[in-house]
Coordinates of C-alpha atoms and ligand atoms in Angstrom, one line a residue:
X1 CA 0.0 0.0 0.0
X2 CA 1.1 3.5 -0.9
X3 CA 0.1 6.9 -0.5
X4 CA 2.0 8.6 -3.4
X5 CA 2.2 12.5 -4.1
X6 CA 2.9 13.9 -7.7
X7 CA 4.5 17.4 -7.4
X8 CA 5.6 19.5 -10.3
X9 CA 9.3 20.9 -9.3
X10 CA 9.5 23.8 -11.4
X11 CA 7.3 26.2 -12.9
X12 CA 4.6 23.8 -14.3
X13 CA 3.9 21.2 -17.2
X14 CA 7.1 19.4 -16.4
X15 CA 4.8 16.1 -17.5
X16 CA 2.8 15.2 -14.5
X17 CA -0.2 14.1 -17.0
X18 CA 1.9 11.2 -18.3
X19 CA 3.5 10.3 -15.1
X20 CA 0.0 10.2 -13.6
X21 CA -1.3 8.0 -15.9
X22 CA 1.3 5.7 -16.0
X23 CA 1.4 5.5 -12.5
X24 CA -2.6 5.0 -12.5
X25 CA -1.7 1.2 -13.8
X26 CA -1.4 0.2 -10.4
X27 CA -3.0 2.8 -8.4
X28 CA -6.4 2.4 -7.0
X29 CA -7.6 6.0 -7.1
X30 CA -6.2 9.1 -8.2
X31 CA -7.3 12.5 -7.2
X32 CA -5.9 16.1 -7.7
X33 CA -5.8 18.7 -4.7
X34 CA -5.6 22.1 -6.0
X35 CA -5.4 24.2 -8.6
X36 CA -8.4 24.5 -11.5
X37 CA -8.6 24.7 -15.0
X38 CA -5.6 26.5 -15.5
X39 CA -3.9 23.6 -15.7
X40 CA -3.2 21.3 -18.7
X41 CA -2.1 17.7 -18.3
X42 CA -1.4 16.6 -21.4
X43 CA -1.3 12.3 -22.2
X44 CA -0.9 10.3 -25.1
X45 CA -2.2 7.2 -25.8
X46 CA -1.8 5.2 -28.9
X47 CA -1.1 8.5 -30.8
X48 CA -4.3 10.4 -29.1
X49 CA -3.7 12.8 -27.1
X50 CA -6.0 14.2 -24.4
X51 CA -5.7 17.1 -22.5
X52 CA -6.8 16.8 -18.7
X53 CA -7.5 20.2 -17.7
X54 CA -9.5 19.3 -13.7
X55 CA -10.0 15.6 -14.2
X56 CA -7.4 13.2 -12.7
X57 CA -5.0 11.9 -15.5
X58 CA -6.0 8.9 -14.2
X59 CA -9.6 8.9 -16.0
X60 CA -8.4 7.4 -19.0
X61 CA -7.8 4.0 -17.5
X62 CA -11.0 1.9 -17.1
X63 CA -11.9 1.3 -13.4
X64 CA -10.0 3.7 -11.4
X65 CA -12.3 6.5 -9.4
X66 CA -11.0 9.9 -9.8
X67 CA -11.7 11.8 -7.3
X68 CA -11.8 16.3 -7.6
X69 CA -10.6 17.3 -4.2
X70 CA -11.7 20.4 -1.9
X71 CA -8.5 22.1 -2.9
X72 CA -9.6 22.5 -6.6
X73 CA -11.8 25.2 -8.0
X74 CA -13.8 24.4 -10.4
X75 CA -15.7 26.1 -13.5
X76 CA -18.7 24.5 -13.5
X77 CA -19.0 24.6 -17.6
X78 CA -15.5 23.7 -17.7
X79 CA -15.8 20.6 -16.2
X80 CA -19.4 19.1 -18.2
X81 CA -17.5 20.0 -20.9
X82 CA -14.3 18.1 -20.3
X83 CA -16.5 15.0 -18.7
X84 CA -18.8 15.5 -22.4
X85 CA -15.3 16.0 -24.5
X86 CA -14.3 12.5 -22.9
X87 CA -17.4 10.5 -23.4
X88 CA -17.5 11.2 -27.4
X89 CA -13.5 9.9 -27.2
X90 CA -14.7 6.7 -25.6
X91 CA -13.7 7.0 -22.3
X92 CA -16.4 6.5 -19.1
X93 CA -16.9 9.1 -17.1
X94 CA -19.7 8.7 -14.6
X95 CA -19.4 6.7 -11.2
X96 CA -15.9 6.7 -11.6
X97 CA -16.2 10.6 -10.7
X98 CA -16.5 12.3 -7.5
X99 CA -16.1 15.8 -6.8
X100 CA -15.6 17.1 -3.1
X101 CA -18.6 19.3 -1.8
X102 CA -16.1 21.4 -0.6
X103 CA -14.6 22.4 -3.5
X104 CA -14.8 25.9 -5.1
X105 CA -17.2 27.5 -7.7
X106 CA -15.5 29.3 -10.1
X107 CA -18.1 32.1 -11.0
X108 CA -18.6 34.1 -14.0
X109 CA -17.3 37.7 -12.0
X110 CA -14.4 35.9 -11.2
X111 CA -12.8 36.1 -14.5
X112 CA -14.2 39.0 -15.2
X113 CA -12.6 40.4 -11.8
X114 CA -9.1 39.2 -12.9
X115 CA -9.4 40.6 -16.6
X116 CA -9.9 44.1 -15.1
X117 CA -7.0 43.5 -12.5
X118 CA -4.4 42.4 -15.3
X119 CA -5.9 45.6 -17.3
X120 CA -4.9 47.7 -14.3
X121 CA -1.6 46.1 -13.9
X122 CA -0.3 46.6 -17.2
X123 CA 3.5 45.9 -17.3
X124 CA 3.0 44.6 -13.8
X125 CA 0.6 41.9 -15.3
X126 CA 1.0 38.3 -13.7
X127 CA 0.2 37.0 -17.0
X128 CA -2.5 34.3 -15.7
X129 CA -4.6 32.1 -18.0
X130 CA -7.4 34.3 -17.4
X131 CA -9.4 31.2 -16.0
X132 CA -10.9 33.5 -12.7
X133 CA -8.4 30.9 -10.6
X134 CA -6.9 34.0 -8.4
X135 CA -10.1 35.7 -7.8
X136 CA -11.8 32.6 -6.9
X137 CA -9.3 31.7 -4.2
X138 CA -9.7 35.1 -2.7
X139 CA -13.4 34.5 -2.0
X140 CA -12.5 31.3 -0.1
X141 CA -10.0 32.7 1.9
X142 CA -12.4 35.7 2.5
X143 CA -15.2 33.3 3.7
X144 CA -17.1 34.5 0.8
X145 CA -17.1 31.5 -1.6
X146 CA -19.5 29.5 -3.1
X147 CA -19.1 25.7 -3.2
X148 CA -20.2 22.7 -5.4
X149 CA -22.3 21.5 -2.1
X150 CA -24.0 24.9 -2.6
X151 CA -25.7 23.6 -6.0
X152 CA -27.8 21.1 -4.2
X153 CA -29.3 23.4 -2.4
X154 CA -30.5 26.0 -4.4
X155 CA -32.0 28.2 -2.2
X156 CA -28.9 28.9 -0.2
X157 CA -27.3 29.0 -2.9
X158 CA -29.4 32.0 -4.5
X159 CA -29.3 33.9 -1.3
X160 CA -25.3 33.5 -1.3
X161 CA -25.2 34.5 -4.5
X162 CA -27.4 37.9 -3.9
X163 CA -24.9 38.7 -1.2
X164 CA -22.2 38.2 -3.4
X165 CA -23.2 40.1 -6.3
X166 CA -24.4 43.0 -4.0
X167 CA -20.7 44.5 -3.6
X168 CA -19.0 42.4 -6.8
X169 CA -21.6 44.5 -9.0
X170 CA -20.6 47.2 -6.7
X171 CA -16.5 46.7 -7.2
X172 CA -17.1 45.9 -11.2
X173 CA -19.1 48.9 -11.9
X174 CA -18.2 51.4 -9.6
X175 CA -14.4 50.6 -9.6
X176 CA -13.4 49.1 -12.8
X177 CA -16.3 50.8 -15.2
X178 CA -17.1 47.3 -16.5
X179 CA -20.6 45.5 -17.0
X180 CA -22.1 44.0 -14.1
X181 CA -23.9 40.6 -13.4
X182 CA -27.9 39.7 -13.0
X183 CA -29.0 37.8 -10.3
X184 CA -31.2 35.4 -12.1
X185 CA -29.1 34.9 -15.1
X186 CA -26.6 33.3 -12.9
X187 CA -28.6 31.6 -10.9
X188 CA -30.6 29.8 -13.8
X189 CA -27.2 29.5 -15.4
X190 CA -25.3 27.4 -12.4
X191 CA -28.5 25.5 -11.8
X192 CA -28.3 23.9 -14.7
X193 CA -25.0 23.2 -14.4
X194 CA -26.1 21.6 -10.8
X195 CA -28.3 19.2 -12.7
X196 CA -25.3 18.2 -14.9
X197 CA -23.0 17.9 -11.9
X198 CA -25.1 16.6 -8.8
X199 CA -24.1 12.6 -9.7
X200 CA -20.3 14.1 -8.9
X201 CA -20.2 15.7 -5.8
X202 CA -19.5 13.7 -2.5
X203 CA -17.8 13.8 0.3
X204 CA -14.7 12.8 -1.2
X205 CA -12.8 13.3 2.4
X206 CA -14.7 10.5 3.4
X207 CA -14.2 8.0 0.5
X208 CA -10.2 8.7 0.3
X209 CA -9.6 8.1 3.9
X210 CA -11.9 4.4 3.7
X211 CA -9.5 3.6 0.5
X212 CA -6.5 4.5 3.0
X213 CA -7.9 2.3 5.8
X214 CA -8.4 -0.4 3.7
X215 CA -4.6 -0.3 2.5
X216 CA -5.3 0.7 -1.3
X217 CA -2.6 2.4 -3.7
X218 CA -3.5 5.8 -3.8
X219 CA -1.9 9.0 -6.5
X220 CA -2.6 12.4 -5.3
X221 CA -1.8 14.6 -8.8
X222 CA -0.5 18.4 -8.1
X223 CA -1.3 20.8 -10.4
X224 CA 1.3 23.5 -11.6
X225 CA 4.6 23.5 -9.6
X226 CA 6.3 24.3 -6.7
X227 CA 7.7 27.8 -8.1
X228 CA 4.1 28.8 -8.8
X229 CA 2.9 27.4 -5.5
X230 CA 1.2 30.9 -3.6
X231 CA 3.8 30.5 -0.2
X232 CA 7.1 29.2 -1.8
X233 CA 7.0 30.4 -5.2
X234 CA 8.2 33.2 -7.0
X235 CA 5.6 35.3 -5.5
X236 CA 3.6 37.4 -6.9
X237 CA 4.0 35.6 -9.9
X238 CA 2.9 32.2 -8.7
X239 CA -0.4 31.1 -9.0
X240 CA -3.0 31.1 -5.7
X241 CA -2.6 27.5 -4.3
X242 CA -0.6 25.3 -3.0
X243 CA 0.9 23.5 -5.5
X244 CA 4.0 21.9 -3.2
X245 CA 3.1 18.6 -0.9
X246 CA 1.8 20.3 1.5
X247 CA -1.5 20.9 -0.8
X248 CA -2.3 17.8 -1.2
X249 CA -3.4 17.0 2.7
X250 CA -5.7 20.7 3.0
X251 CA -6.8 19.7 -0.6
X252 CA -7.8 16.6 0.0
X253 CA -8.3 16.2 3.9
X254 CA -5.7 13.8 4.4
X255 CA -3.4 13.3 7.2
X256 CA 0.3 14.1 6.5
X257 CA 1.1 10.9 8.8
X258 CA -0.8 9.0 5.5
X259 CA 1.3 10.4 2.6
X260 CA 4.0 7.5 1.8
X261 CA 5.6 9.3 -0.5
X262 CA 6.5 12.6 -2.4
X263 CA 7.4 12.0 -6.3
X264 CA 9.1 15.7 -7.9
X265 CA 8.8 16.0 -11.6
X266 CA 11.4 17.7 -13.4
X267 CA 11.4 18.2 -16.8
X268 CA 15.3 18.0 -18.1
X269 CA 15.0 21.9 -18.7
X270 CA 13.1 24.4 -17.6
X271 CA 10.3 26.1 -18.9
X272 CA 7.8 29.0 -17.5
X273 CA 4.8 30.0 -19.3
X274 CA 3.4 33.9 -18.2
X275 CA 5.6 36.4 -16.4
X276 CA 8.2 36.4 -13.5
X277 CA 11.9 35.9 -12.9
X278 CA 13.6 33.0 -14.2
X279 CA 17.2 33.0 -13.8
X280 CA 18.0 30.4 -16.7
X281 CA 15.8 31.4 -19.5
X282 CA 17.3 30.8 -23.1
X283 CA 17.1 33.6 -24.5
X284 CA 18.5 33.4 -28.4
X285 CA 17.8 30.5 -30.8
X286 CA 18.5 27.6 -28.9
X287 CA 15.4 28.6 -26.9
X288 CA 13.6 28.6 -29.8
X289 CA 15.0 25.3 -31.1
X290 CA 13.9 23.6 -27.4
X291 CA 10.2 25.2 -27.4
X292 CA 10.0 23.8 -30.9
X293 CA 11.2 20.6 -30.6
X294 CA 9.6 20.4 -27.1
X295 CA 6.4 21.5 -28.2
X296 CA 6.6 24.1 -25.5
X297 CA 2.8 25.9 -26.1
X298 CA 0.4 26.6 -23.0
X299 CA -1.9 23.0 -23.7
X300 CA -4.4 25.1 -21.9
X301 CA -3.7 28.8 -24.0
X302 CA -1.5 27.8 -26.4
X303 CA 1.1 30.6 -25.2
X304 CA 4.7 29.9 -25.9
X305 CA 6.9 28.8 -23.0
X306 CA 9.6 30.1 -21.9
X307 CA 12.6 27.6 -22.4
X308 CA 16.0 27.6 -20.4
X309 CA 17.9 25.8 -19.1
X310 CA 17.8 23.1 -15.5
X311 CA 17.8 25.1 -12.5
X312 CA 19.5 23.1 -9.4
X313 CA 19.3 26.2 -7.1
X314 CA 15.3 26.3 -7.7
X315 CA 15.1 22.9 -7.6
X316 CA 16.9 22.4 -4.7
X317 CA 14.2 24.6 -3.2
X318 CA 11.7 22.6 -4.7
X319 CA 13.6 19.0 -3.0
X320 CA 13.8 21.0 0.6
X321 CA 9.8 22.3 0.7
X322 CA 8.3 19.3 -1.0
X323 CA 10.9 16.5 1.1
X324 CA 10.9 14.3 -2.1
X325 CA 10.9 10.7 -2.1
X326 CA 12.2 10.5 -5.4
X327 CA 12.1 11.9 -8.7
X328 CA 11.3 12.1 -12.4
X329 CA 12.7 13.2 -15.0
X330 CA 10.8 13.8 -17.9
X331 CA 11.4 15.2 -21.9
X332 CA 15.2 14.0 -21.5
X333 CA 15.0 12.9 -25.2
X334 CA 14.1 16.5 -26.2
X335 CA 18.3 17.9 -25.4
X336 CA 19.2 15.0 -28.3
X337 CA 21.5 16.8 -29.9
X338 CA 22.6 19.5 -28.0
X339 CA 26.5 19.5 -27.7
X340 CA 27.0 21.4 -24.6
X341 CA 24.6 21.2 -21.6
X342 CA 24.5 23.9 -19.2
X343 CA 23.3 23.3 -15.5
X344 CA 22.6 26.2 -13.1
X345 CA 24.4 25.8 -10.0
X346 CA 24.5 28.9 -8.2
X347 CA 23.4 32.5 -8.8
X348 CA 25.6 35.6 -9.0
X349 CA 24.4 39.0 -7.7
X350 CA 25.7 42.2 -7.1
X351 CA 29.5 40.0 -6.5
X352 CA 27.0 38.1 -4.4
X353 CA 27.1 34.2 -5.1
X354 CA 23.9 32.5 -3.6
X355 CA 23.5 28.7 -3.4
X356 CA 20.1 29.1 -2.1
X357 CA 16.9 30.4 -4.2
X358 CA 16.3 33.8 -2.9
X359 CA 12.6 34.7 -1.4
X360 CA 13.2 38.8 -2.6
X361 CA 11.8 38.9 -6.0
X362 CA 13.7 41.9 -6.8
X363 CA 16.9 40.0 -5.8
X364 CA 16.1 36.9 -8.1
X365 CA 14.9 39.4 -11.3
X366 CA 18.7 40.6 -11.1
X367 CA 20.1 37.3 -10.4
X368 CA 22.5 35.7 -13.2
X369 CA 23.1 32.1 -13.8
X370 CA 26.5 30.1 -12.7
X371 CA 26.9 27.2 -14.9
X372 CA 28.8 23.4 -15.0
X373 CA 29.1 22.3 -19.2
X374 CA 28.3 18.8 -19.5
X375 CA 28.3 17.3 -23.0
X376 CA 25.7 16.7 -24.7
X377 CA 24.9 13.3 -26.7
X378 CA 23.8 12.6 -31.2
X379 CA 22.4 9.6 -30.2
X380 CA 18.1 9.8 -30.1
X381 CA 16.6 9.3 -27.1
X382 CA 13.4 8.8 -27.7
X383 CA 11.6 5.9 -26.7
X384 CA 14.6 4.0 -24.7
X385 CA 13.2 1.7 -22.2
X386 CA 16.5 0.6 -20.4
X387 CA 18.4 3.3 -18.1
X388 CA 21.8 1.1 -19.5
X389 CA 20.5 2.2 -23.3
X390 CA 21.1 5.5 -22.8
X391 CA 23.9 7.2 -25.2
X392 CA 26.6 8.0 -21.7
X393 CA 26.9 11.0 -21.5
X394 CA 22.8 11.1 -20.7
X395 CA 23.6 8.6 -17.9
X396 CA 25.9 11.3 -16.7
X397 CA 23.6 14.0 -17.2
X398 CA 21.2 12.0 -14.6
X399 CA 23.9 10.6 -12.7
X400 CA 24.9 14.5 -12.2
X401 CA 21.4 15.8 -11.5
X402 CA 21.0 12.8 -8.8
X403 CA 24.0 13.6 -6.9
X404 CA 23.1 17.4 -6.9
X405 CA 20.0 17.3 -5.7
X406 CA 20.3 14.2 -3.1
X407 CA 17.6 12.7 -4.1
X408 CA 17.1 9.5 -6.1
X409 CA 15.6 9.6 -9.8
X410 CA 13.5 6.6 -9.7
X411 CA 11.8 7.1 -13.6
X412 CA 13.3 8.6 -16.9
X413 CA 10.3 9.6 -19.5
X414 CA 11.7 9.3 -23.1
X415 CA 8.7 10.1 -25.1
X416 CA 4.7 11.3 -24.9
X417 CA 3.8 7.6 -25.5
X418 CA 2.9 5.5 -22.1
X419 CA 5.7 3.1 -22.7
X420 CA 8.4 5.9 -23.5
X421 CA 9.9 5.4 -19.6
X422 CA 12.3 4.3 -18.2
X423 CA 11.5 2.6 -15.2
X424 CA 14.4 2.2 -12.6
X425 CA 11.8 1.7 -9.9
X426 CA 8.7 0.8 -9.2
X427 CA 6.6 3.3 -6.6
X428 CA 3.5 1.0 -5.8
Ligands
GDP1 P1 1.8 18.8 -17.1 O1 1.0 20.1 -17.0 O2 2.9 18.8 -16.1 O3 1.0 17.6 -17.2 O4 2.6 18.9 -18.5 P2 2.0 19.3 -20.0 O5 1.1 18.2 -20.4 O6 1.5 20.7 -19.9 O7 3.3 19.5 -20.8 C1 4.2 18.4 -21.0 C2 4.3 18.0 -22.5 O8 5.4 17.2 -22.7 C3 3.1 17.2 -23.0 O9 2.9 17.6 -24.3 C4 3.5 15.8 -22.8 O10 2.9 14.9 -23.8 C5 5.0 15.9 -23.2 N1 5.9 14.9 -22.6 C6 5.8 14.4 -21.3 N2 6.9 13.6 -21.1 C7 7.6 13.7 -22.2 C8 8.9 13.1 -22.6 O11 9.6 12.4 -21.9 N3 9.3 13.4 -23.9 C9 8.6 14.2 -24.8 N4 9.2 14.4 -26.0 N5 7.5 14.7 -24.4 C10 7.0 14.5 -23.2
IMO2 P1 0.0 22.7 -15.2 O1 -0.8 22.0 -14.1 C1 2.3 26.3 -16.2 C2 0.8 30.1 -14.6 C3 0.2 31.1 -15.5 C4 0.6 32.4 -14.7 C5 0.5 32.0 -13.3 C6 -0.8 32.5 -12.7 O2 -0.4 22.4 -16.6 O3 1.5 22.5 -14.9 P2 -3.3 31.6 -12.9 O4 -4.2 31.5 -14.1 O5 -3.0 30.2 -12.3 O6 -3.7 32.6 -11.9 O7 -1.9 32.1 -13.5 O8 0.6 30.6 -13.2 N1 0.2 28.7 -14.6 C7 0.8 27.7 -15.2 N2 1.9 27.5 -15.8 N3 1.5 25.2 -16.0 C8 0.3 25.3 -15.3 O9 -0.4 24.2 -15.0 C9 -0.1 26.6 -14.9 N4 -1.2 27.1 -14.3 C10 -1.0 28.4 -14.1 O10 0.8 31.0 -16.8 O11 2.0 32.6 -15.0
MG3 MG1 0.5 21.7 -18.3

């Protein structure tokens, strides 16, 4: 029996998708704490790809409950469509669902909250996916949220609503000269969406802790990554949950005495998608050549990432606040090619070398990269299933990472497809 948590180590879409739904094989359940649909887990199966935007990745294996935790907000449209988008591919979707009462509504002024906020910021823009996720979190931190239970009870939810829209009509028109929001439109709009949705939502707390008694395999799937998580990343430009380890016990109401272990992804570069310091970014044509080759676009806005190179300083960070277990390393086929490596060991500011991230953003926009070469390999990657196939000087790239960091790197993903990995372990 394991308790297994899947945490992105940098800024986001290092791969947790596949990892998830590989791992899903032998897991019993799979269920993702925070985050919404700002995220994009992308897998591939047999050539067809899906893109998991608040579903578990698990979902596409027959059987396995998914479970939507209380940490995860959730846009009620989104979701229907993303269960809808999945029953036309094939795949069931209905009492292998459950979403947590406790969860978040995303509501329609949330986005339109945050698209006057960005406005406002201008070149101080945190360049979200304009999804409502930030505004959303507020209202659940300010006691002022409305939650999937909500929908079953309609009238509550129509008086919380009225109290709600009282001052948001108040803030939108009054403040940010924007169109305001009708009571009854938005009620008759999210009670339809309660019709849809009332199979889903449980008490998810309740069913995860009965799989733990009973000694099942369990995946908990982080969304984003640690340097977007709201406490220990690059603050402000970090998302507004906790996307470290720590998330996944408020997000699911799990005990942290029950988590087995903490798996970090880390993709063999780095990438960062939206605005914010990042120390290693690539900035001439080899970046281009990586986001190319890596297919480095936002799978949930189609933006270009950012592309740079491995960051052991962040990531280092990453391996003290999460306390991984072990780790992945994902898209290692995508530097075939590449003669000379470059790892980030260190920072250099003002004559200042720091072997720690920094928590002042202002220090870490100035920050410049130390580097170690390592050569790169011709050979192609893709697809190796053996850790001994790999051309050496990838073994030594690994070997290199491992030692750095302290931490053991348990799988090696060589591809998009499921049996592109390289399994040096197995976690369940
Ligand atoms: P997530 O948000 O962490 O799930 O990651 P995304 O799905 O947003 O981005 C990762 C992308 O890399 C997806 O298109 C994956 O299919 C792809 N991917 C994952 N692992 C590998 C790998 O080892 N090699 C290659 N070439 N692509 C990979
Ligand atoms: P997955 O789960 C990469 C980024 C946005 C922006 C910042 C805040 O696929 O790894 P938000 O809309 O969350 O308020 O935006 O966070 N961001 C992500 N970057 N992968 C993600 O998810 C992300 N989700 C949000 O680009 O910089
Ligand atoms: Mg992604």
């Amino acid at each position: 029996m394991a308790v297994i948590v899947i945490v992105g180590a940098q800024w986001g879409d290092e791969g947790k998708g596949k990892i998830v739904d590989v791992l899903t094989e032998k897991a019993d359940c799979v269920a993702r704490y925070q985050g919404g649909h700002n995220a994009g887990h992308t897998v591939v199966i047999n050539n067809e790809k899906f893109i998991l935007h608040i579903i578990p990745s698990g979902i596409l294996h027959k059987g396995k409950p998914c479970i939507i935790g209380n940490g995860v907000v959730v846009d009620p449209l989104s979701l229907i469509e993303e269960i809808e988008g999945l029953k036309k591919r094939g795949i069931e979707v209905g009492n292998n669902l459950f979403l947590s009462k406790n969860a978040h509504l995303i509501m329609p002024y949330h986005s339109a909250i945050e698209r006057e906020q960005e406005k406002l910021k201008g070149s101080k823009k945190i360049g979200t996916t304009g999804k409502g996720i930030g505004p959303a979190y507020v209202d659940k931190i300010a006691r002022i949220g409305m939650r999937t239970g909500d929908l079953l009870y309609p009238e509550i939810f129509k008086e919380k609503l009225r109290t709600n829209l009282t001052h948001v009509n108040l803030i939108l028109k009054s403040l940010y000269k924007a169109e305001g929001f009708d009571l009854d439109d938005v009620y008759r709009e999210y009670m339809g969406y309660a019709e849809r949705l009332s199979e889903y939502i449980a008490d998810t707390d309740v069913i995860l802790n009965k799989m733990i008694d009973e000694k099942k395999n369990l995946l908990f799937e982080g969304a984003q990554g640690t340097l977007l998580d709201v406490d220990h990343g690059t603050y402000p430009y970090v998302t507004s949950s906790s996307a470290s380890a720590g998330g996944a016990c408020t997000g699911l109401g799990v005990s942290p005495i029950k988590i087995t272990k903490v798996i970090g992804i880390v993709k063999a570069y780095t990438t960062r998608v939206g605005e914010g310091p990042f120390p290693t970014e690539i900035k001439d044509s080899l970046g281009e050549k990586l986001r190319e080759k890596g297919g480095e676009y936002g799978a949930t806005t189609g933006r270009p990432r950012r592309c740079g190179w491995l960051d052991i300083v962040a990531l280092r960070h990453a391996v003290r606040i999460n306390g991984f277990s072990g780790l992945v390393i994902t898209k290692l086929d995508i530097l075939d090619g590449i003669k000379k490596i470059k790892i980030c060991t260190a920072y250099k500011c003002d004559g200042k070398k720091y072997k720690e991230f920094p928590k002042e953003l202002h220090l870490l926009e100035r920050c410049e990269p130390v580097y170690e070469e390592f050569s790169g390999w011709e050979e192609n990657t893709s697809g190796v299933k053996k850790f001994g196939n790999l051309p050496k000087e990838a073994q030594s790239y690994i070997k290199n990472i491992e030692k750095m960091l302290g931490v053991e790197i348990q799988i090696i993903s060589s591809g998009q497809k499921r049996d592109e990995i390289i399994m040096t372990k197995e976690l369940f």
